[in-house]
mmCIF file of C-alpha atoms in Angstrom:
data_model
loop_
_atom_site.group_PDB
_atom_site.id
_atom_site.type_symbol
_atom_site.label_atom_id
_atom_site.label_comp_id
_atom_site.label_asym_id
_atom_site.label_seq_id
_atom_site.Cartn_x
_atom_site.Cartn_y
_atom_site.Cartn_z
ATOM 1 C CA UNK A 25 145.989 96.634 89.081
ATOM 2 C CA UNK A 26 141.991 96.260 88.111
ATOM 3 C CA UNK A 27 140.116 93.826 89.781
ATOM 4 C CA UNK A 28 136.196 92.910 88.931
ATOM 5 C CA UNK A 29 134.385 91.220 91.866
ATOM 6 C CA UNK A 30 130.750 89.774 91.325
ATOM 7 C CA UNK A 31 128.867 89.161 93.914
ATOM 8 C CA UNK A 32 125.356 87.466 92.823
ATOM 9 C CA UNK A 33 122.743 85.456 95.173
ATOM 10 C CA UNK A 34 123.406 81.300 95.813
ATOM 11 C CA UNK A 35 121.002 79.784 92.820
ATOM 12 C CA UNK A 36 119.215 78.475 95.800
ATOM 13 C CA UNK A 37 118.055 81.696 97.531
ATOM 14 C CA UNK A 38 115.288 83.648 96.102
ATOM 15 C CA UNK A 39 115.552 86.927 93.984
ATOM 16 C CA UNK A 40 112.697 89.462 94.387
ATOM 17 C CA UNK A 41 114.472 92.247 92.824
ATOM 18 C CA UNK A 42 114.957 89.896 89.830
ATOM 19 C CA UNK A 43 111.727 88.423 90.009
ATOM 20 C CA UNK A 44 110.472 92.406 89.810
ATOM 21 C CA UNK A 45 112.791 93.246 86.313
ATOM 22 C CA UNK A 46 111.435 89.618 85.547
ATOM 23 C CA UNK A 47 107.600 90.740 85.174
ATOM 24 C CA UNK A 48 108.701 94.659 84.149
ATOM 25 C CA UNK A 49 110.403 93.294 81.068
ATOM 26 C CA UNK A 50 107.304 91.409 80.141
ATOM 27 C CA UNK A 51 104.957 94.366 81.150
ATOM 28 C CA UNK A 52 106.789 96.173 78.622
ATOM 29 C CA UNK A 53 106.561 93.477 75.858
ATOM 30 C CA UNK A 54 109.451 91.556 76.083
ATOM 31 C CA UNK A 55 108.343 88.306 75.575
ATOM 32 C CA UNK A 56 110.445 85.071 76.236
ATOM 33 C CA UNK A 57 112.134 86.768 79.832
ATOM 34 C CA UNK A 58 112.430 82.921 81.506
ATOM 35 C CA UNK A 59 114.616 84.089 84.293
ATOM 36 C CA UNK A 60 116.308 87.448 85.592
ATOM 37 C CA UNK A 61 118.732 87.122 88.688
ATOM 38 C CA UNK A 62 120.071 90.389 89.943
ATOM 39 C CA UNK A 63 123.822 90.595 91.516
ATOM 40 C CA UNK A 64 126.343 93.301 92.374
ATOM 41 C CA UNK A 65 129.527 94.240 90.271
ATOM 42 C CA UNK A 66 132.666 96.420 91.713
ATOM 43 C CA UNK A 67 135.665 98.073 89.739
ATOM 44 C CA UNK A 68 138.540 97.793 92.192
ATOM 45 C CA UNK A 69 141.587 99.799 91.817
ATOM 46 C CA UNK A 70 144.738 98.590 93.872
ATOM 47 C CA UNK A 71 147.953 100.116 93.514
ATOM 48 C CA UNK A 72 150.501 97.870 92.679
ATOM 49 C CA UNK A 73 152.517 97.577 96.038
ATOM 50 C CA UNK A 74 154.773 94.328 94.138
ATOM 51 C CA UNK A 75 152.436 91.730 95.668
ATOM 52 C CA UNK A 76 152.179 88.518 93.958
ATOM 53 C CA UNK A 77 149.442 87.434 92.755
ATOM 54 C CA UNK A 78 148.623 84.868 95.264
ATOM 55 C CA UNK A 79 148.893 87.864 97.741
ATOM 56 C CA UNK A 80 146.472 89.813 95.547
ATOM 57 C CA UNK A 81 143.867 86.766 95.588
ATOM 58 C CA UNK A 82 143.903 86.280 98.951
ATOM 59 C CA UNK A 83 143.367 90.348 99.748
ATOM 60 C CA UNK A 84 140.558 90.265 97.471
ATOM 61 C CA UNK A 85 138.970 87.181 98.991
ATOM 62 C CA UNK A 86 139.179 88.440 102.585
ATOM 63 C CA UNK A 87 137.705 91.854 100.917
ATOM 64 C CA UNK A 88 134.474 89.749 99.842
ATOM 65 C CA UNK A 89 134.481 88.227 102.887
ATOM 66 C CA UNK A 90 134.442 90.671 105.269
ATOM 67 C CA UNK A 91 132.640 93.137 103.151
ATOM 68 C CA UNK A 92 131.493 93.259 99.644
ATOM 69 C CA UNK A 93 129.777 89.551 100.033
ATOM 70 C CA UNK A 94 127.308 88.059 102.438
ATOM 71 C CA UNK A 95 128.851 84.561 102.286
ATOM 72 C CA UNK A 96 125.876 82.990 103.945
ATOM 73 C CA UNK A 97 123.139 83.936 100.802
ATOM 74 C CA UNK A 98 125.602 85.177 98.016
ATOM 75 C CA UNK A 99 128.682 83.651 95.899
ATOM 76 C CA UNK A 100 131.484 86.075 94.715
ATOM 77 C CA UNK A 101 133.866 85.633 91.430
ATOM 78 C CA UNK A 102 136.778 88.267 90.660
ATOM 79 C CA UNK A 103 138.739 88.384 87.773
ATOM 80 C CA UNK A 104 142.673 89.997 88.070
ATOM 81 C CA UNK A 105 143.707 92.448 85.061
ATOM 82 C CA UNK A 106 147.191 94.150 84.739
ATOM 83 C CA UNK B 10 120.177 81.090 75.812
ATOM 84 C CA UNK B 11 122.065 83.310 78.884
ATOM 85 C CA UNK B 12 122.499 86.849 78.307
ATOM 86 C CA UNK B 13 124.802 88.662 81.438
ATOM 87 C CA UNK B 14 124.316 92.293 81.214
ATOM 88 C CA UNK B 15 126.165 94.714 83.007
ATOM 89 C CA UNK B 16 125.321 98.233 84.097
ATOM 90 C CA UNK B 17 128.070 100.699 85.515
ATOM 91 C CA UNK B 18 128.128 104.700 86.415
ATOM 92 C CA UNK B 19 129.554 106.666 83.287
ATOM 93 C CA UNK B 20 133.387 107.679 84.419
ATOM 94 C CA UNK B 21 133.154 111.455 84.536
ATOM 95 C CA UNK B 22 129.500 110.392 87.290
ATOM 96 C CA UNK B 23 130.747 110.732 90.729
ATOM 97 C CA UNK B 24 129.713 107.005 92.785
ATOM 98 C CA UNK B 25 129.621 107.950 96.613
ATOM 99 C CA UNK B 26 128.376 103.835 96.875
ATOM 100 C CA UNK B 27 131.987 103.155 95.480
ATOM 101 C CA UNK B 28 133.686 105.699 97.594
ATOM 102 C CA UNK B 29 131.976 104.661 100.778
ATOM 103 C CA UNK B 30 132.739 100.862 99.710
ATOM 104 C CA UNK B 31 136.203 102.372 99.048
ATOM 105 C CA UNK B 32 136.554 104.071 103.188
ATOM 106 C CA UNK B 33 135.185 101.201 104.454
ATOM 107 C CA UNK B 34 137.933 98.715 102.872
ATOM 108 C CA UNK B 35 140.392 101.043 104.275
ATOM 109 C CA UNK B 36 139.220 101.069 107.773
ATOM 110 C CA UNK B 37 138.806 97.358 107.548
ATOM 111 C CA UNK B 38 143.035 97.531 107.071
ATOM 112 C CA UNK B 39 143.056 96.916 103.196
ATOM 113 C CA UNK B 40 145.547 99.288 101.932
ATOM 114 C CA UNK B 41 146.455 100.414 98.373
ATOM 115 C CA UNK B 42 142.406 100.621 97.619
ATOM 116 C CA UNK B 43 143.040 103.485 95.008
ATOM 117 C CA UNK B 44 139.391 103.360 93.571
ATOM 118 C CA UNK B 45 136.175 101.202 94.005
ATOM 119 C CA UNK B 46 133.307 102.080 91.252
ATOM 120 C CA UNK B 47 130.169 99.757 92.419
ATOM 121 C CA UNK B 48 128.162 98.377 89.575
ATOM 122 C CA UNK B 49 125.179 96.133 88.570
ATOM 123 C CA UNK B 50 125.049 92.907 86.990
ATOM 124 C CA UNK B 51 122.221 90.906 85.628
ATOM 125 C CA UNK B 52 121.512 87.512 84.336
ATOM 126 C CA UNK B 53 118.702 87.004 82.004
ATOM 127 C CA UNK B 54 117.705 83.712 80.646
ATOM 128 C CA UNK B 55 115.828 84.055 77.489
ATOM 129 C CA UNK B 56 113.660 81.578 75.630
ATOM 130 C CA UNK B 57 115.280 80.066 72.539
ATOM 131 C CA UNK B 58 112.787 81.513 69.944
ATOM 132 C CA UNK B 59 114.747 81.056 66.995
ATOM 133 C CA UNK B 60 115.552 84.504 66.913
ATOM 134 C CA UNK B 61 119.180 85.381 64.982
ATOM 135 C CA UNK B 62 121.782 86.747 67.110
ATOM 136 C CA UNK B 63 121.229 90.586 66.120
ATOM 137 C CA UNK B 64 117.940 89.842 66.201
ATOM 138 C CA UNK B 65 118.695 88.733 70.326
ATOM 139 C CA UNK B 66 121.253 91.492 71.056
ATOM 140 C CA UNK B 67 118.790 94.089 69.369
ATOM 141 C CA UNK B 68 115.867 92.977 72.265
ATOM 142 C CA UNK B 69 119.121 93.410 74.897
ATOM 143 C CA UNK B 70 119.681 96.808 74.106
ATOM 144 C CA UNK B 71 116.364 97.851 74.123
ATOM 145 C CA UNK B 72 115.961 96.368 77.445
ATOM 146 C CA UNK B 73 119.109 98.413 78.800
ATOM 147 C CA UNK B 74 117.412 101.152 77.350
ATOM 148 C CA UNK B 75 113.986 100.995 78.249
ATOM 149 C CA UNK B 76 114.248 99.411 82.304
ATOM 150 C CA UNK B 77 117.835 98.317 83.001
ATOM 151 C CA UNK B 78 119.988 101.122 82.686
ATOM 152 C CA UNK B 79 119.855 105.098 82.799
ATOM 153 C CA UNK B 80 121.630 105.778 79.509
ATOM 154 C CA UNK B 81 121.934 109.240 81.176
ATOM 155 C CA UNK B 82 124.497 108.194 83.425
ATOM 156 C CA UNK B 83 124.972 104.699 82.745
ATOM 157 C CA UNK B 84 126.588 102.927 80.340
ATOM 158 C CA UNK B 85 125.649 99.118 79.719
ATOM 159 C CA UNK B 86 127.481 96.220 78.216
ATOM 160 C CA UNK B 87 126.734 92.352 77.659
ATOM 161 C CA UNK B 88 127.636 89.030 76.955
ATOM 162 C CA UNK B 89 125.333 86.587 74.763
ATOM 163 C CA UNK B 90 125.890 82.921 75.672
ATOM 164 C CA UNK B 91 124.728 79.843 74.117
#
């Protein structure tokens, strides 16, 4: 089973790394950069151990809880596949 | 017009971020973690210049290739909205 997590900052807190890419893309000529916000992606392989998938939602959000999100400053998504 | 572009470690690149991410599930008591590939993910907001959609998607991939991604060992994808 494939699961995609994104983990990306609240719209409310700041984004220097963004901000950064932000003034690089212009630097380099691309014109018309309004906005860049930077985030985090994983590729999650879990074997398939005949949970259901209210099982496998719930192990995924404890996952981003505990570790691939900082719930305080950053929002997390996943999407389930297979 | 919102342009998410996503930047991710070739397959055959070895990701010790994703295998750390991967050990650290596992000691956290997440079992059945068979892989974890750690990626990047960007949201770009571009000015609505009138430009045609290859016109827009030819800028993207230049920007993948010029500052967002190391076509060496990354391989990019994206998403054109609105």
């Amino acid at each position: 089973m494939k699961v995609t997590v994104i983990v990306e900052l609240k719209p409310s807190v700041l984004d220097p790394q963004g901000k950064a890419i932000q003034h690089s893309l212009s630097s380099l000529g691309f014109s018309g950069v309004e906005d860049v916000r930077a985030g985090k992606l994983f590729r999650i392989t879990l074997a398939d151990s005949g949970q259901s998938r209210p099982e496998v939602e719930q192990q995924i959000r404890q996952m981003c809880e505990k570790l691939l999100a900082n719930t305080v400053i950053e929002n997390f998504s996943y999407t389930i596949e297979g």
